[in-house]
Short mmCIF file of C-alpha atoms and ligand atoms in Angstrom, two decimals:
data_model
loop_
_atom_site.label_atom_id
_atom_site.label_comp_id
_atom_site.label_asym_id
_atom_site.label_seq_id
_atom_site.Cartn_x
_atom_site.Cartn_y
_atom_site.Cartn_z
CA MET A 110 -1.42 41.55 -13.33
CA SER A 111 -3.74 40.99 -10.22
CA GLY A 112 -5.28 37.85 -11.41
CA SER A 113 -4.75 34.55 -9.49
CA LEU A 114 -6.02 30.97 -9.53
CA LEU A 115 -7.10 28.72 -6.74
CA VAL A 116 -8.06 25.19 -7.76
CA VAL A 117 -10.45 23.47 -5.28
CA GLY A 118 -12.30 20.25 -5.07
CA THR A 119 -15.89 19.53 -3.91
CA GLY A 120 -15.29 16.04 -2.84
CA ILE A 121 -17.44 13.35 -4.05
CA ARG A 122 -20.75 14.54 -2.48
CA ALA A 123 -21.93 17.90 -1.31
CA GLY A 124 -21.02 17.45 2.37
CA HIS A 125 -17.36 16.91 1.43
CA LEU A 126 -16.80 20.61 0.53
CA SER A 127 -14.33 21.92 3.03
CA GLN A 128 -14.54 25.12 4.88
CA GLU A 129 -11.63 26.65 2.80
CA ALA A 130 -13.14 25.51 -0.36
CA ILE A 131 -16.49 27.12 0.59
CA ALA A 132 -14.63 30.37 1.37
CA ALA A 133 -12.74 30.34 -1.92
CA ILE A 134 -15.91 29.85 -3.81
CA ARG A 135 -17.72 32.67 -1.96
CA THR A 136 -14.87 35.21 -2.42
CA ALA A 137 -13.57 34.49 -5.81
CA GLY A 138 -14.07 37.13 -8.50
CA ALA A 139 -15.14 34.25 -10.95
CA VAL A 140 -15.72 30.62 -10.58
CA ALA A 141 -15.55 27.95 -13.24
CA TYR A 142 -16.59 24.53 -12.37
CA CYS A 143 -16.71 20.99 -13.64
CA ILE A 144 -18.93 19.04 -11.22
CA ALA A 145 -20.74 15.92 -12.44
CA GLU A 146 -22.80 15.61 -9.17
CA PRO A 147 -25.88 17.85 -9.27
CA LEU A 148 -26.13 18.58 -5.33
CA SER A 149 -22.57 19.86 -5.17
CA ARG A 150 -23.17 21.89 -8.25
CA SER A 151 -26.26 23.55 -6.88
CA PHE A 152 -24.44 24.17 -3.55
CA VAL A 153 -21.74 26.10 -5.40
CA ASP A 154 -24.45 28.04 -7.32
CA GLU A 155 -26.06 28.87 -3.93
CA LEU A 156 -22.86 30.03 -2.34
CA ARG A 157 -22.24 32.32 -5.22
CA GLU A 158 -25.77 33.69 -5.15
CA GLU A 159 -25.63 34.26 -1.26
CA ALA A 160 -22.37 36.06 -1.65
CA GLY A 161 -23.99 38.35 -4.19
CA LYS A 162 -21.16 37.26 -6.84
CA LEU A 163 -21.28 36.54 -10.50
CA PRO A 164 -22.74 32.95 -11.17
CA ALA A 165 -20.33 30.19 -11.60
CA GLU A 166 -19.66 29.15 -15.19
CA ASP A 167 -19.94 25.59 -16.20
CA LEU A 168 -16.86 23.96 -17.95
CA HIS A 169 -18.85 20.87 -18.62
CA ARG A 170 -20.14 22.63 -21.76
CA PHE A 171 -16.93 21.75 -23.50
CA TYR A 172 -17.78 18.00 -23.37
CA ALA A 173 -19.35 16.42 -26.47
CA ASN A 174 -20.09 12.99 -27.55
CA ASP A 175 -17.21 11.39 -29.57
CA LYS A 176 -14.87 14.37 -28.82
CA PRO A 177 -11.42 13.47 -27.50
CA ARG A 178 -11.28 14.20 -23.73
CA MET A 179 -7.97 15.85 -24.11
CA GLN A 180 -9.38 18.40 -26.49
CA THR A 181 -12.04 19.26 -23.84
CA TYR A 182 -9.49 19.48 -21.14
CA THR A 183 -7.42 21.79 -23.20
CA GLN A 184 -10.39 24.12 -23.75
CA MET A 185 -11.18 24.05 -20.05
CA VAL A 186 -7.54 25.16 -19.35
CA GLU A 187 -7.83 27.92 -21.93
CA ARG A 188 -11.05 29.25 -20.41
CA ILE A 189 -9.65 29.19 -16.92
CA LEU A 190 -6.53 31.06 -18.01
CA GLU A 191 -8.85 33.64 -20.00
CA LEU A 192 -10.52 34.42 -16.73
CA VAL A 193 -7.22 34.69 -14.76
CA ARG A 194 -5.78 37.14 -17.49
CA THR A 195 -8.78 39.44 -16.86
CA ASP A 196 -7.18 40.15 -13.45
CA LEU A 197 -9.78 38.27 -11.48
CA GLN A 198 -9.19 36.11 -8.52
CA VAL A 199 -10.41 32.73 -10.13
CA ALA A 200 -11.64 29.69 -8.34
CA ALA A 201 -11.63 26.54 -10.65
CA VAL A 202 -13.79 23.84 -9.05
CA PHE A 203 -13.56 20.06 -9.76
CA TYR A 204 -15.20 17.18 -8.18
CA GLY A 205 -13.29 15.00 -5.82
CA HIS A 206 -9.80 15.94 -5.03
CA PRO A 207 -9.02 18.44 -7.81
CA GLY A 208 -5.46 17.06 -8.23
CA ILE A 209 -6.30 13.37 -8.66
CA PHE A 210 -6.90 12.26 -12.13
CA ALA A 211 -7.70 15.75 -13.09
CA TYR A 212 -5.41 17.06 -15.90
CA PRO A 213 -7.01 20.61 -16.47
CA SER A 214 -6.49 21.51 -12.82
CA HIS A 215 -2.73 20.79 -12.84
CA GLU A 216 -2.32 22.08 -16.20
CA SER A 217 -4.03 25.49 -15.50
CA ILE A 218 -1.92 25.99 -12.41
CA ARG A 219 1.18 25.31 -14.54
CA GLN A 220 0.24 27.66 -17.19
CA ALA A 221 -1.00 30.29 -14.79
CA ARG A 222 2.39 30.15 -12.90
CA ALA A 223 4.21 30.26 -16.24
CA GLU A 224 2.59 33.45 -17.02
CA GLY A 225 3.36 34.96 -13.60
CA TYR A 226 0.07 34.49 -11.81
CA PRO A 227 -0.19 33.13 -8.31
CA ALA A 228 -1.81 29.67 -8.48
CA GLU A 229 -2.52 27.19 -5.80
CA MET A 230 -4.50 23.95 -5.30
CA LEU A 231 -6.52 23.02 -2.19
CA ALA A 232 -6.90 19.24 -1.36
CA GLY A 233 -10.34 17.65 -1.51
CA ILE A 234 -11.92 14.30 -0.66
CA SER A 235 -11.22 11.82 -3.66
CA ALA A 236 -12.98 8.62 -4.70
CA ALA A 237 -9.87 6.73 -3.22
CA ASP A 238 -10.50 8.40 0.12
CA CYS A 239 -14.22 7.20 0.05
CA LEU A 240 -13.08 3.70 -1.03
CA PHE A 241 -10.60 3.48 1.90
CA ALA A 242 -13.38 4.36 4.25
CA ASP A 243 -16.17 2.29 2.69
CA LEU A 244 -14.13 -0.86 2.19
CA GLY A 245 -12.23 -0.63 5.39
CA VAL A 246 -8.78 -0.63 3.75
CA ASP A 247 -5.87 1.03 5.36
CA PRO A 248 -3.21 1.46 2.56
CA ALA A 249 -0.55 1.42 5.30
CA THR A 250 -1.20 -2.25 5.94
CA ALA A 251 -0.24 -3.82 2.63
CA GLY A 252 0.71 -0.80 0.70
CA CYS A 253 -1.24 0.43 -2.27
CA GLN A 254 -0.57 0.94 -6.02
CA MET A 255 -2.78 3.28 -7.89
CA LEU A 256 -3.02 3.16 -11.62
CA GLU A 257 -5.23 4.34 -14.48
CA ALA A 258 -6.76 1.51 -16.25
CA SER A 259 -5.72 2.29 -19.87
CA ASP A 260 -2.27 3.39 -18.73
CA PHE A 261 -1.94 -0.02 -16.97
CA LEU A 262 -2.64 -1.67 -20.30
CA LEU A 263 -0.73 0.59 -22.57
CA ARG A 264 2.41 0.77 -20.59
CA ARG A 265 2.29 -2.88 -19.40
CA ARG A 266 2.67 -1.71 -15.97
CA ARG A 267 3.83 -4.20 -13.20
CA LEU A 268 1.54 -4.94 -10.27
CA ASP A 269 2.65 -6.06 -6.88
CA PRO A 270 0.07 -8.73 -5.66
CA THR A 271 1.28 -8.21 -2.11
CA CYS A 272 -0.15 -4.66 -2.26
CA GLY A 273 -3.73 -3.46 -2.69
CA VAL A 274 -4.32 -2.00 -6.14
CA VAL A 275 -6.68 0.89 -6.89
CA LEU A 276 -7.43 0.90 -10.70
CA TRP A 277 -9.16 4.10 -11.77
CA GLN A 278 -11.30 4.64 -14.86
CA ILE A 279 -12.12 1.04 -15.54
CA GLY A 280 -15.44 2.25 -16.91
CA CYS A 281 -13.79 4.09 -19.93
CA VAL A 282 -10.82 1.70 -20.43
CA GLY A 283 -9.41 1.96 -23.82
CA HIS A 284 -11.54 4.98 -24.73
CA GLY A 285 -10.06 8.46 -25.31
CA ASP A 286 -13.24 10.20 -26.33
CA TYR A 287 -16.29 11.19 -24.29
CA GLN A 288 -19.51 9.31 -24.29
CA GLY A 289 -22.21 11.10 -22.19
CA SER A 290 -24.36 7.99 -21.98
CA GLY A 291 -21.56 5.60 -20.82
CA TYR A 292 -18.73 3.69 -22.62
CA ASP A 293 -18.87 0.25 -24.02
CA LEU A 294 -16.86 -2.24 -22.17
CA ARG A 295 -15.34 -4.02 -25.19
CA TYR A 296 -11.75 -3.78 -23.79
CA MET A 297 -12.57 -5.29 -20.39
CA PRO A 298 -11.45 -8.80 -21.43
CA MET A 299 -8.09 -7.33 -22.20
CA LEU A 300 -7.98 -5.90 -18.79
CA VAL A 301 -8.94 -9.12 -17.21
CA GLU A 302 -6.20 -10.90 -19.32
CA ALA A 303 -3.65 -8.43 -18.22
CA LEU A 304 -4.54 -8.55 -14.64
CA SER A 305 -4.48 -12.44 -14.91
CA ALA A 306 -0.74 -12.22 -15.15
CA PHE A 307 -0.73 -11.27 -11.44
CA TYR A 308 -3.85 -12.95 -10.04
CA PRO A 309 -5.76 -16.18 -10.45
CA PRO A 310 -9.08 -16.02 -12.04
CA GLU A 311 -10.94 -16.62 -8.78
CA HIS A 312 -9.16 -13.85 -6.90
CA GLU A 313 -11.99 -11.58 -5.61
CA VAL A 314 -11.87 -8.07 -6.84
CA VAL A 315 -14.32 -5.23 -5.76
CA VAL A 316 -16.11 -2.82 -8.33
CA TYR A 317 -16.63 0.27 -6.19
CA GLN A 318 -18.82 3.33 -6.36
CA ALA A 319 -18.84 5.84 -3.63
CA ALA A 320 -22.26 7.22 -2.77
CA HIS A 321 -23.02 10.68 -4.28
CA PHE A 322 -25.55 11.60 -1.87
CA ALA A 323 -25.52 11.56 1.99
CA LEU A 324 -27.29 8.66 3.58
CA CYS A 325 -26.95 6.61 0.44
CA ASP A 326 -24.87 3.44 0.39
CA PRO A 327 -21.89 2.95 -1.78
CA VAL A 328 -22.26 0.33 -4.57
CA VAL A 329 -19.70 -2.45 -3.70
CA GLU A 330 -19.85 -5.46 -6.06
CA ARG A 331 -17.45 -8.25 -5.22
CA VAL A 332 -16.68 -10.57 -8.10
CA PRO A 333 -14.02 -13.12 -9.06
CA LEU A 334 -11.52 -11.51 -11.43
CA ALA A 335 -12.72 -13.71 -14.26
CA GLY A 336 -16.33 -12.35 -13.65
CA LEU A 337 -15.32 -8.70 -14.14
CA PRO A 338 -16.67 -8.41 -17.77
CA THR A 339 -20.14 -9.17 -16.53
CA ALA A 340 -19.99 -6.92 -13.40
CA ARG A 341 -22.00 -3.56 -13.34
CA ILE A 342 -19.33 -1.16 -14.34
CA ASN A 343 -20.02 2.57 -15.40
CA ALA A 344 -17.93 5.79 -15.91
CA VAL A 345 -17.47 6.34 -12.17
CA SER A 346 -16.48 2.79 -11.07
CA THR A 347 -13.19 2.18 -9.45
CA LEU A 348 -11.58 -1.38 -9.12
CA TYR A 349 -10.07 -2.30 -5.82
CA ILE A 350 -7.93 -5.48 -5.94
CA PRO A 351 -6.96 -6.81 -2.48
CA PRO A 352 -3.58 -8.28 -1.83
CA LEU A 353 -3.15 -11.85 -3.14
CA PHE A 354 -0.87 -12.81 -0.29
CA SER A 355 1.23 -10.77 2.29
CA GLN A 356 4.84 -9.80 1.94
CA ALA A 357 7.01 -11.42 4.61
CA ILE A 358 8.90 -9.13 7.05
CA ASP A 359 12.72 -9.32 6.52
CA GLU A 360 13.97 -10.54 9.94
CA GLN A 361 17.48 -8.99 9.40
CA VAL A 362 16.03 -5.69 8.70
CA LEU A 363 13.62 -5.93 11.76
CA ALA A 364 16.73 -6.85 13.90
CA LYS A 365 18.29 -3.67 12.98
CA PHE A 366 15.21 -1.58 14.02
CA LYS A 367 14.64 -0.91 17.73
CA ILE A 368 11.11 -2.45 17.53
CA LYS A 369 10.09 -6.00 18.29
CA THR A 370 7.09 -6.43 16.00
CA PHE A 371 5.81 -4.51 13.11
CA HIS A 372 2.23 -4.33 11.90
CA GLY A 373 2.69 -1.87 9.07
CA THR A 374 -0.24 0.26 10.12
CA GLY A 375 1.80 3.40 10.84
CA ALA A 376 0.41 3.31 14.37
C1 SAM B 544 -11.46 11.89 -14.07
S1 SAM B 544 -11.36 10.92 -12.66
C2 SAM B 544 -11.71 12.02 -11.30
C3 SAM B 544 -11.37 11.58 -10.04
C4 SAM B 544 -11.60 12.67 -8.92
N1 SAM B 544 -10.89 13.84 -9.20
C5 SAM B 544 -11.46 12.18 -7.47
O1 SAM B 544 -10.74 12.87 -6.81
O2 SAM B 544 -11.88 11.12 -7.14
C6 SAM B 544 -12.63 9.92 -12.78
C7 SAM B 544 -12.58 8.54 -12.15
O3 SAM B 544 -12.56 8.58 -10.63
C8 SAM B 544 -13.24 7.53 -10.16
N2 SAM B 544 -14.45 7.98 -9.44
C9 SAM B 544 -15.13 9.16 -9.72
N3 SAM B 544 -16.27 9.19 -8.97
C10 SAM B 544 -16.32 8.04 -8.17
C11 SAM B 544 -17.22 7.56 -7.36
N4 SAM B 544 -18.28 8.11 -7.06
N5 SAM B 544 -16.95 6.27 -6.88
C12 SAM B 544 -15.74 5.50 -7.29
N6 SAM B 544 -14.93 6.06 -8.12
C13 SAM B 544 -15.08 7.25 -8.63
C14 SAM B 544 -13.49 6.56 -11.28
O4 SAM B 544 -12.43 5.71 -11.31
C15 SAM B 544 -13.61 7.52 -12.48
O5 SAM B 544 -13.38 6.78 -13.72
#
């Protein structure tokens, strides 16, 4: 049992690949990847070629139109585990941070460990990291809730309008299958209605897409909440909802602390 698993992330664009992820990709006995962005994919292919290693195999082949995404993820996990069981040091590569909204990476680590194989994950740069940089948002200032859009609706989750909110996967809200050419947005009015329990219709929200290529600008569309159904939203859009109002400081708690003022920046 000399197999092992290291799950790494490419970040959102090719320049985000960390030195430790590059080393893992170069040295692994086998690499399996699921990377949407073509430059990062070519970069991984080149790293393998330069190192004289077997080409990376593409896990994206398990996706198919109308197929439940969970079925695809299960097949990805099975394939990663098959490679680990052949006693190879396996690097599984996912885009962004491999542990953020990435079921197959967590599940393959869980299963590998359950079978007695060493399995670890390296952090990567996620879409949320890019969002904080591009929109100039520090989550320390007002706090930040992160939710998945369908999960928000299905579980009737509560939002705190004094916090910022990052809502992932708005572009496939209500859909459990895969659609290679994009999802219809028929459930967007439901999403707006649910958000309207916490925000007025004129509250400005941001439809955000981090740039996939260096030197390109991110796509940042600011719209009133009520205008969300007509915004340009696709499968890689993330919604940022700024706080509606700020939470007052409890003066009694502040008096107990040995600080005079508090800015909440963590500084
Ligand atoms: C399956 S999750 C993968 C997230 C990824 N692991 C990460 O760390 O960013 C897909 C969701 O991530 C977000 N996302 C992916 N790429 C993005 C981009 N370029 N800009 C903004 N959000 C993005 C969207 O909310 C999208 O629906």
